[in-house]
Amino acid sequence: MRAILLAAGMGTRLRPLTNDTPKALVKVSGQPMLERQIIFLKEKGIEDIIVLTGYLHEKFEYLKDKYSVKLIHNHKYDVYNNIYTMYLVKEYLSDSYVIEGDVFLNNNFIDSQIKRSSYFCARKRGFKDEWMIKFDENKKIHGIEVGSRDDEYILCGVSYWSREDGEFIAKKLQEAIEHRDFKNLYWDNIVKENLSNVNVFLREINSDDSYEIDSLEDLAAVEKELSQK
């Protein structure tokens, strides 16, 4: 089992913090988000960790010595969405976690014994234009739509992919890069298009287990919430 951490983005909505710091290394409660992810993964025995870099990629170099992670640079980070980032590591997707670099993991819900492909999702309130999931009585996901309804389960930027599903999605990523106009696609679009061909399930987490830090407003709100706990 391994983990792929997507940290190539520019984080323009977090400026000026991201003028000289990559988005994934912005501190929440005094700790860079990406470092907290790495620590949590290692706590659960996951040592094979790949960090995808882009913007200010040189700022991640210290992680190699500190945590023995592997760095892969996406030199087209400012051209395409994260579908191209995932394409660069498609051969690693089988039996792997995928974690977005701008996710602050408040609690360690990583499961090293997980077997089936899963999106970790929480019910959230007050969100706008997030990816909401649809699932059956067995929690198998059969649909994903973008919306703003309260108390829906939304993607939280953490997923796990089985060997079989990882290999399938890797092939679809290859096809998209080679034969489609993919500039505005996210890698989750490929999953969304192929839900009938994979077996991916809802893994429920608590609403305060993770937070997406996409803007200065998000950061301020999360820091305030955490200070009150």
PDB file of C-alpha atoms in Angstrom:
ATOM      1  CA  MET A   1       0.000   0.000   0.000  1.00  0.00           C
ATOM      2  CA  ARG A   2       1.156   3.507  -0.806  1.00  0.00           C
ATOM      3  CA  ALA A   3      -0.133   7.075  -0.841  1.00  0.00           C
ATOM      4  CA  ILE A   4      -0.131   9.725  -3.558  1.00  0.00           C
ATOM      5  CA  LEU A   5      -0.301  13.304  -2.288  1.00  0.00           C
ATOM      6  CA  LEU A   6      -1.345  15.914  -4.856  1.00  0.00           C
ATOM      7  CA  ALA A   7       0.496  19.142  -4.082  1.00  0.00           C
ATOM      8  CA  ALA A   8       1.090  20.803  -7.454  1.00  0.00           C
ATOM      9  CA  GLY A   9      -1.484  23.607  -7.253  1.00  0.00           C
ATOM     10  CA  MET A  10      -0.748  27.326  -7.024  1.00  0.00           C
ATOM     11  CA  GLY A  11      -3.279  28.218  -4.334  1.00  0.00           C
ATOM     12  CA  THR A  12      -4.085  31.657  -5.730  1.00  0.00           C
ATOM     13  CA  ARG A  13      -6.979  32.162  -3.289  1.00  0.00           C
ATOM     14  CA  LEU A  14      -4.560  31.775  -0.389  1.00  0.00           C
ATOM     15  CA  ARG A  15      -2.365  34.676  -1.449  1.00  0.00           C
ATOM     16  CA  PRO A  16      -0.357  36.344  -0.003  1.00  0.00           C
ATOM     17  CA  LEU A  17       0.445  33.207   2.033  1.00  0.00           C
ATOM     18  CA  THR A  18       1.170  31.304  -1.163  1.00  0.00           C
ATOM     19  CA  ASN A  19       3.373  33.971  -2.715  1.00  0.00           C
ATOM     20  CA  ASP A  20       6.376  32.084  -1.380  1.00  0.00           C
ATOM     21  CA  THR A  21       4.824  28.948   0.141  1.00  0.00           C
ATOM     22  CA  PRO A  22       3.107  26.120  -1.767  1.00  0.00           C
ATOM     23  CA  LYS A  23      -0.542  25.685  -0.873  1.00  0.00           C
ATOM     24  CA  ALA A  24       0.035  22.226   0.629  1.00  0.00           C
ATOM     25  CA  LEU A  25       2.704  23.626   2.965  1.00  0.00           C
ATOM     26  CA  VAL A  26       0.490  26.375   4.384  1.00  0.00           C
ATOM     27  CA  LYS A  27       0.259  25.857   8.130  1.00  0.00           C
ATOM     28  CA  VAL A  28      -2.952  25.031   9.949  1.00  0.00           C
ATOM     29  CA  SER A  29      -2.667  25.072  13.742  1.00  0.00           C
ATOM     30  CA  GLY A  30       1.038  25.597  13.309  1.00  0.00           C
ATOM     31  CA  GLN A  31       1.713  22.601  11.071  1.00  0.00           C
ATOM     32  CA  PRO A  32       1.984  22.355   7.265  1.00  0.00           C
ATOM     33  CA  MET A  33      -1.011  20.440   5.921  1.00  0.00           C
ATOM     34  CA  LEU A  34       1.124  18.070   3.854  1.00  0.00           C
ATOM     35  CA  GLU A  35       3.416  17.212   6.752  1.00  0.00           C
ATOM     36  CA  ARG A  36       0.409  16.300   8.874  1.00  0.00           C
ATOM     37  CA  GLN A  37      -0.836  13.994   6.099  1.00  0.00           C
ATOM     38  CA  ILE A  38       2.567  12.290   5.898  1.00  0.00           C
ATOM     39  CA  ILE A  39       2.751  11.861   9.678  1.00  0.00           C
ATOM     40  CA  PHE A  40      -0.743  10.355   9.798  1.00  0.00           C
ATOM     41  CA  LEU A  41       0.075   7.928   6.977  1.00  0.00           C
ATOM     42  CA  LYS A  42       3.254   6.814   8.696  1.00  0.00           C
ATOM     43  CA  GLU A  43       1.379   6.357  11.971  1.00  0.00           C
ATOM     44  CA  LYS A  44      -0.740   3.780  10.140  1.00  0.00           C
ATOM     45  CA  GLY A  45       2.301   2.030   8.670  1.00  0.00           C
ATOM     46  CA  ILE A  46       2.127   3.491   5.158  1.00  0.00           C
ATOM     47  CA  GLU A  47       5.722   4.344   4.269  1.00  0.00           C
ATOM     48  CA  ASP A  48       5.604   4.436   0.442  1.00  0.00           C
ATOM     49  CA  ILE A  49       4.550   8.046  -0.104  1.00  0.00           C
ATOM     50  CA  ILE A  50       4.733   9.990  -3.373  1.00  0.00           C
ATOM     51  CA  VAL A  51       4.313  13.762  -3.403  1.00  0.00           C
ATOM     52  CA  LEU A  52       3.341  15.412  -6.704  1.00  0.00           C
ATOM     53  CA  THR A  53       4.783  18.901  -6.863  1.00  0.00           C
ATOM     54  CA  GLY A  54       4.397  21.817  -9.257  1.00  0.00           C
ATOM     55  CA  TYR A  55       4.283  25.412  -8.065  1.00  0.00           C
ATOM     56  CA  LEU A  56       7.376  26.277  -5.983  1.00  0.00           C
ATOM     57  CA  HIS A  57       8.461  22.644  -6.250  1.00  0.00           C
ATOM     58  CA  GLU A  58      11.847  23.359  -4.694  1.00  0.00           C
ATOM     59  CA  LYS A  59      10.111  24.123  -1.387  1.00  0.00           C
ATOM     60  CA  PHE A  60       9.253  20.428  -0.996  1.00  0.00           C
ATOM     61  CA  GLU A  61      12.835  19.161  -1.190  1.00  0.00           C
ATOM     62  CA  TYR A  62      13.280  19.020   2.584  1.00  0.00           C
ATOM     63  CA  LEU A  63      10.584  16.354   2.803  1.00  0.00           C
ATOM     64  CA  LYS A  64      12.874  13.786   1.172  1.00  0.00           C
ATOM     65  CA  ASP A  65      15.302  13.838   4.076  1.00  0.00           C
ATOM     66  CA  LYS A  66      12.743  14.482   6.803  1.00  0.00           C
ATOM     67  CA  TYR A  67      10.213  11.807   5.812  1.00  0.00           C
ATOM     68  CA  SER A  68      11.846   9.728   3.034  1.00  0.00           C
ATOM     69  CA  VAL A  69       9.088  10.558   0.543  1.00  0.00           C
ATOM     70  CA  LYS A  70       9.447  10.471  -3.232  1.00  0.00           C
ATOM     71  CA  LEU A  71       8.913  13.718  -5.148  1.00  0.00           C
ATOM     72  CA  ILE A  72       7.598  13.845  -8.718  1.00  0.00           C
ATOM     73  CA  HIS A  73       7.394  17.226 -10.437  1.00  0.00           C
ATOM     74  CA  ASN A  74       4.542  18.196 -12.742  1.00  0.00           C
ATOM     75  CA  HIS A  75       6.101  20.822 -14.986  1.00  0.00           C
ATOM     76  CA  LYS A  76       2.679  21.574 -16.493  1.00  0.00           C
ATOM     77  CA  TYR A  77       1.035  22.402 -13.168  1.00  0.00           C
ATOM     78  CA  ASP A  78      -0.026  25.832 -14.444  1.00  0.00           C
ATOM     79  CA  VAL A  79      -1.498  24.499 -17.700  1.00  0.00           C
ATOM     80  CA  TYR A  80      -3.827  21.642 -16.718  1.00  0.00           C
ATOM     81  CA  ASN A  81      -6.022  20.611 -13.802  1.00  0.00           C
ATOM     82  CA  ASN A  82      -4.988  17.704 -11.611  1.00  0.00           C
ATOM     83  CA  ILE A  83      -5.881  15.081 -14.223  1.00  0.00           C
ATOM     84  CA  TYR A  84      -2.402  15.571 -15.684  1.00  0.00           C
ATOM     85  CA  THR A  85      -0.828  15.316 -12.241  1.00  0.00           C
ATOM     86  CA  MET A  86      -2.519  11.944 -11.731  1.00  0.00           C
ATOM     87  CA  TYR A  87      -1.556  10.847 -15.221  1.00  0.00           C
ATOM     88  CA  LEU A  88       2.100  11.243 -14.242  1.00  0.00           C
ATOM     89  CA  VAL A  89       1.686   8.673 -11.450  1.00  0.00           C
ATOM     90  CA  LYS A  90      -0.970   6.436 -12.950  1.00  0.00           C
ATOM     91  CA  GLU A  91       1.214   3.329 -12.568  1.00  0.00           C
ATOM     92  CA  TYR A  92       1.192   3.878  -8.785  1.00  0.00           C
ATOM     93  CA  LEU A  93      -2.583   4.167  -8.411  1.00  0.00           C
ATOM     94  CA  SER A  94      -3.268   0.491  -7.619  1.00  0.00           C
ATOM     95  CA  ASP A  95      -3.568  -0.212  -3.881  1.00  0.00           C
ATOM     96  CA  SER A  96      -3.038   3.442  -3.108  1.00  0.00           C
ATOM     97  CA  TYR A  97      -4.502   6.323  -1.188  1.00  0.00           C
ATOM     98  CA  VAL A  98      -4.878   9.617  -3.034  1.00  0.00           C
ATOM     99  CA  ILE A  99      -4.980  12.757  -0.893  1.00  0.00           C
ATOM    100  CA  GLU A 100      -5.372  16.332  -2.077  1.00  0.00           C
ATOM    101  CA  GLY A 101      -2.620  18.562  -0.743  1.00  0.00           C
ATOM    102  CA  ASP A 102      -5.004  21.265   0.506  1.00  0.00           C
ATOM    103  CA  VAL A 103      -6.817  18.952   2.918  1.00  0.00           C
ATOM    104  CA  PHE A 104      -6.162  19.433   6.627  1.00  0.00           C
ATOM    105  CA  LEU A 105      -6.608  16.098   8.369  1.00  0.00           C
ATOM    106  CA  ASN A 106      -7.872  16.947  11.823  1.00  0.00           C
ATOM    107  CA  ASN A 107      -8.214  13.309  12.921  1.00  0.00           C
ATOM    108  CA  ASN A 108      -6.384  10.246  11.643  1.00  0.00           C
ATOM    109  CA  PHE A 109      -9.028   8.140   9.890  1.00  0.00           C
ATOM    110  CA  ILE A 110      -6.546   6.457   7.521  1.00  0.00           C
ATOM    111  CA  ASP A 111      -7.228   2.707   7.434  1.00  0.00           C
ATOM    112  CA  SER A 112      -4.253   0.540   6.476  1.00  0.00           C
ATOM    113  CA  GLN A 113      -6.496  -2.540   6.307  1.00  0.00           C
ATOM    114  CA  ILE A 114      -8.874  -1.110   3.711  1.00  0.00           C
ATOM    115  CA  LYS A 115      -9.574  -3.447   0.797  1.00  0.00           C
ATOM    116  CA  ARG A 116     -12.158  -1.870  -1.476  1.00  0.00           C
ATOM    117  CA  SER A 117     -12.017   1.396  -3.381  1.00  0.00           C
ATOM    118  CA  SER A 118     -13.511   4.176  -1.297  1.00  0.00           C
ATOM    119  CA  TYR A 119     -14.201   7.870  -1.306  1.00  0.00           C
ATOM    120  CA  PHE A 120     -13.955   9.278   2.211  1.00  0.00           C
ATOM    121  CA  CYS A 121     -16.948  11.583   2.560  1.00  0.00           C
ATOM    122  CA  ALA A 122     -18.652  13.653   5.224  1.00  0.00           C
ATOM    123  CA  ARG A 123     -21.906  15.472   5.613  1.00  0.00           C
ATOM    124  CA  LYS A 124     -21.135  19.171   5.506  1.00  0.00           C
ATOM    125  CA  ARG A 125     -23.232  22.302   5.874  1.00  0.00           C
ATOM    126  CA  GLY A 126     -22.838  25.638   4.146  1.00  0.00           C
ATOM    127  CA  PHE A 127     -20.804  24.361   1.215  1.00  0.00           C
ATOM    128  CA  LYS A 128     -21.117  25.577  -2.351  1.00  0.00           C
ATOM    129  CA  ASP A 129     -20.510  23.759  -5.626  1.00  0.00           C
ATOM    130  CA  GLU A 130     -18.960  20.659  -4.066  1.00  0.00           C
ATOM    131  CA  TRP A 131     -18.913  17.110  -5.432  1.00  0.00           C
ATOM    132  CA  MET A 132     -21.850  15.257  -3.839  1.00  0.00           C
ATOM    133  CA  ILE A 133     -22.141  11.479  -4.042  1.00  0.00           C
ATOM    134  CA  LYS A 134     -25.081   9.163  -4.672  1.00  0.00           C
ATOM    135  CA  PHE A 135     -24.972   5.633  -3.330  1.00  0.00           C
ATOM    136  CA  ASP A 136     -27.122   2.548  -2.821  1.00  0.00           C
ATOM    137  CA  GLU A 137     -28.099   0.594   0.305  1.00  0.00           C
ATOM    138  CA  ASN A 138     -24.688  -1.097   0.287  1.00  0.00           C
ATOM    139  CA  LYS A 139     -22.927   2.290   0.111  1.00  0.00           C
ATOM    140  CA  LYS A 140     -21.724   1.571  -3.413  1.00  0.00           C
ATOM    141  CA  ILE A 141     -21.379   4.887  -5.226  1.00  0.00           C
ATOM    142  CA  HIS A 142     -23.339   5.154  -8.468  1.00  0.00           C
ATOM    143  CA  GLY A 143     -23.328   8.893  -9.074  1.00  0.00           C
ATOM    144  CA  ILE A 144     -21.469  12.139  -8.432  1.00  0.00           C
ATOM    145  CA  GLU A 145     -22.904  15.585  -9.022  1.00  0.00           C
ATOM    146  CA  VAL A 146     -21.819  19.124  -8.236  1.00  0.00           C
ATOM    147  CA  GLY A 147     -24.168  21.007  -5.981  1.00  0.00           C
ATOM    148  CA  SER A 148     -24.751  23.079  -2.847  1.00  0.00           C
ATOM    149  CA  ARG A 149     -27.367  21.229  -0.788  1.00  0.00           C
ATOM    150  CA  ASP A 150     -26.767  21.019   2.945  1.00  0.00           C
ATOM    151  CA  ASP A 151     -26.170  17.678   4.659  1.00  0.00           C
ATOM    152  CA  GLU A 152     -25.209  15.802   1.519  1.00  0.00           C
ATOM    153  CA  TYR A 153     -22.161  13.560   1.557  1.00  0.00           C
ATOM    154  CA  ILE A 154     -19.377  15.362  -0.267  1.00  0.00           C
ATOM    155  CA  LEU A 155     -15.921  14.310  -1.409  1.00  0.00           C
ATOM    156  CA  CYS A 156     -13.315  15.274   1.181  1.00  0.00           C
ATOM    157  CA  GLY A 157     -10.167  14.928  -0.911  1.00  0.00           C
ATOM    158  CA  VAL A 158      -9.196  11.483   0.378  1.00  0.00           C
ATOM    159  CA  SER A 159      -9.761   8.238  -1.495  1.00  0.00           C
ATOM    160  CA  TYR A 160      -8.380   4.703  -1.704  1.00  0.00           C
ATOM    161  CA  TRP A 161      -8.120   2.606  -4.868  1.00  0.00           C
ATOM    162  CA  SER A 162      -7.920  -1.169  -5.011  1.00  0.00           C
ATOM    163  CA  ARG A 163      -5.475  -2.915  -7.307  1.00  0.00           C
ATOM    164  CA  GLU A 164      -8.134  -3.745  -9.901  1.00  0.00           C
ATOM    165  CA  ASP A 165      -9.848  -0.358  -9.906  1.00  0.00           C
ATOM    166  CA  GLY A 166      -6.525   1.476  -9.844  1.00  0.00           C
ATOM    167  CA  GLU A 167      -5.387  -0.349 -12.973  1.00  0.00           C
ATOM    168  CA  PHE A 168      -8.669   0.420 -14.724  1.00  0.00           C
ATOM    169  CA  ILE A 169      -8.620   4.129 -13.874  1.00  0.00           C
ATOM    170  CA  ALA A 170      -4.959   4.319 -14.934  1.00  0.00           C
ATOM    171  CA  LYS A 171      -5.927   3.074 -18.409  1.00  0.00           C
ATOM    172  CA  LYS A 172      -8.718   5.633 -18.624  1.00  0.00           C
ATOM    173  CA  LEU A 173      -6.331   8.400 -17.606  1.00  0.00           C
ATOM    174  CA  GLN A 174      -3.998   7.316 -20.395  1.00  0.00           C
ATOM    175  CA  GLU A 175      -6.852   7.376 -22.911  1.00  0.00           C
ATOM    176  CA  ALA A 176      -7.970  10.831 -21.775  1.00  0.00           C
ATOM    177  CA  ILE A 177      -4.510  12.355 -22.111  1.00  0.00           C
ATOM    178  CA  GLU A 178      -3.892  10.764 -25.500  1.00  0.00           C
ATOM    179  CA  HIS A 179      -7.271  11.222 -27.158  1.00  0.00           C
ATOM    180  CA  ARG A 180      -9.327  13.920 -25.416  1.00  0.00           C
ATOM    181  CA  ASP A 181      -9.371  17.618 -24.694  1.00  0.00           C
ATOM    182  CA  PHE A 182      -8.547  17.234 -21.008  1.00  0.00           C
ATOM    183  CA  LYS A 183      -7.408  20.738 -20.110  1.00  0.00           C
ATOM    184  CA  ASN A 184     -10.359  21.491 -17.843  1.00  0.00           C
ATOM    185  CA  LEU A 185     -10.856  18.009 -16.413  1.00  0.00           C
ATOM    186  CA  TYR A 186     -10.092  16.838 -12.896  1.00  0.00           C
ATOM    187  CA  TRP A 187      -8.976  13.290 -12.354  1.00  0.00           C
ATOM    188  CA  ASP A 188     -12.204  12.603 -10.464  1.00  0.00           C
ATOM    189  CA  ASN A 189     -14.048  13.320 -13.725  1.00  0.00           C
ATOM    190  CA  ILE A 190     -12.563  10.092 -15.060  1.00  0.00           C
ATOM    191  CA  VAL A 191     -13.877   8.183 -12.061  1.00  0.00           C
ATOM    192  CA  LYS A 192     -17.277   9.866 -12.385  1.00  0.00           C
ATOM    193  CA  GLU A 193     -17.542   8.782 -16.026  1.00  0.00           C
ATOM    194  CA  ASN A 194     -16.705   5.173 -15.161  1.00  0.00           C
ATOM    195  CA  LEU A 195     -18.591   4.492 -11.933  1.00  0.00           C
ATOM    196  CA  SER A 196     -20.397   1.578 -13.579  1.00  0.00           C
ATOM    197  CA  ASN A 197     -17.030  -0.040 -14.321  1.00  0.00           C
ATOM    198  CA  VAL A 198     -15.450   0.243 -10.871  1.00  0.00           C
ATOM    199  CA  ASN A 199     -16.499  -0.752  -7.371  1.00  0.00           C
ATOM    200  CA  VAL A 200     -16.083   2.345  -5.247  1.00  0.00           C
ATOM    201  CA  PHE A 201     -17.855   2.794  -1.931  1.00  0.00           C
ATOM    202  CA  LEU A 202     -18.704   5.529   0.537  1.00  0.00           C
ATOM    203  CA  ARG A 203     -16.441   5.586   3.597  1.00  0.00           C
ATOM    204  CA  GLU A 204     -18.128   7.949   6.034  1.00  0.00           C
ATOM    205  CA  ILE A 205     -16.064  10.270   8.215  1.00  0.00           C
ATOM    206  CA  ASN A 206     -17.137  12.942  10.687  1.00  0.00           C
ATOM    207  CA  SER A 207     -17.622  16.509   9.517  1.00  0.00           C
ATOM    208  CA  ASP A 208     -14.692  17.667  11.656  1.00  0.00           C
ATOM    209  CA  ASP A 209     -12.284  14.913  10.580  1.00  0.00           C
ATOM    210  CA  SER A 210     -10.996  16.898   7.618  1.00  0.00           C
ATOM    211  CA  TYR A 211     -11.211  20.376   6.139  1.00  0.00           C
ATOM    212  CA  GLU A 212     -10.467  21.662   2.659  1.00  0.00           C
ATOM    213  CA  ILE A 213      -8.400  24.845   2.865  1.00  0.00           C
ATOM    214  CA  ASP A 214      -9.015  26.585  -0.440  1.00  0.00           C
ATOM    215  CA  SER A 215      -9.016  30.245   0.564  1.00  0.00           C
ATOM    216  CA  LEU A 216      -8.003  32.681   3.288  1.00  0.00           C
ATOM    217  CA  GLU A 217     -11.601  32.592   4.480  1.00  0.00           C
ATOM    218  CA  ASP A 218     -11.484  28.785   4.774  1.00  0.00           C
ATOM    219  CA  LEU A 219      -8.256  28.990   6.734  1.00  0.00           C
ATOM    220  CA  ALA A 220      -9.592  31.607   9.147  1.00  0.00           C
ATOM    221  CA  ALA A 221     -12.805  29.655   9.724  1.00  0.00           C
ATOM    222  CA  VAL A 222     -10.982  26.390  10.395  1.00  0.00           C
ATOM    223  CA  GLU A 223      -8.442  28.004  12.707  1.00  0.00           C
ATOM    224  CA  LYS A 224     -11.312  29.584  14.669  1.00  0.00           C
ATOM    225  CA  GLU A 225     -13.199  26.266  14.892  1.00  0.00           C
ATOM    226  CA  LEU A 226     -10.144  24.334  15.999  1.00  0.00           C
ATOM    227  CA  SER A 227      -9.282  26.912  18.661  1.00  0.00           C
ATOM    228  CA  GLN A 228     -12.694  26.410  20.232  1.00  0.00           C
ATOM    229  CA  LYS A 229     -12.364  22.635  20.630  1.00  0.00           C
TER     230      LYS A 229
END
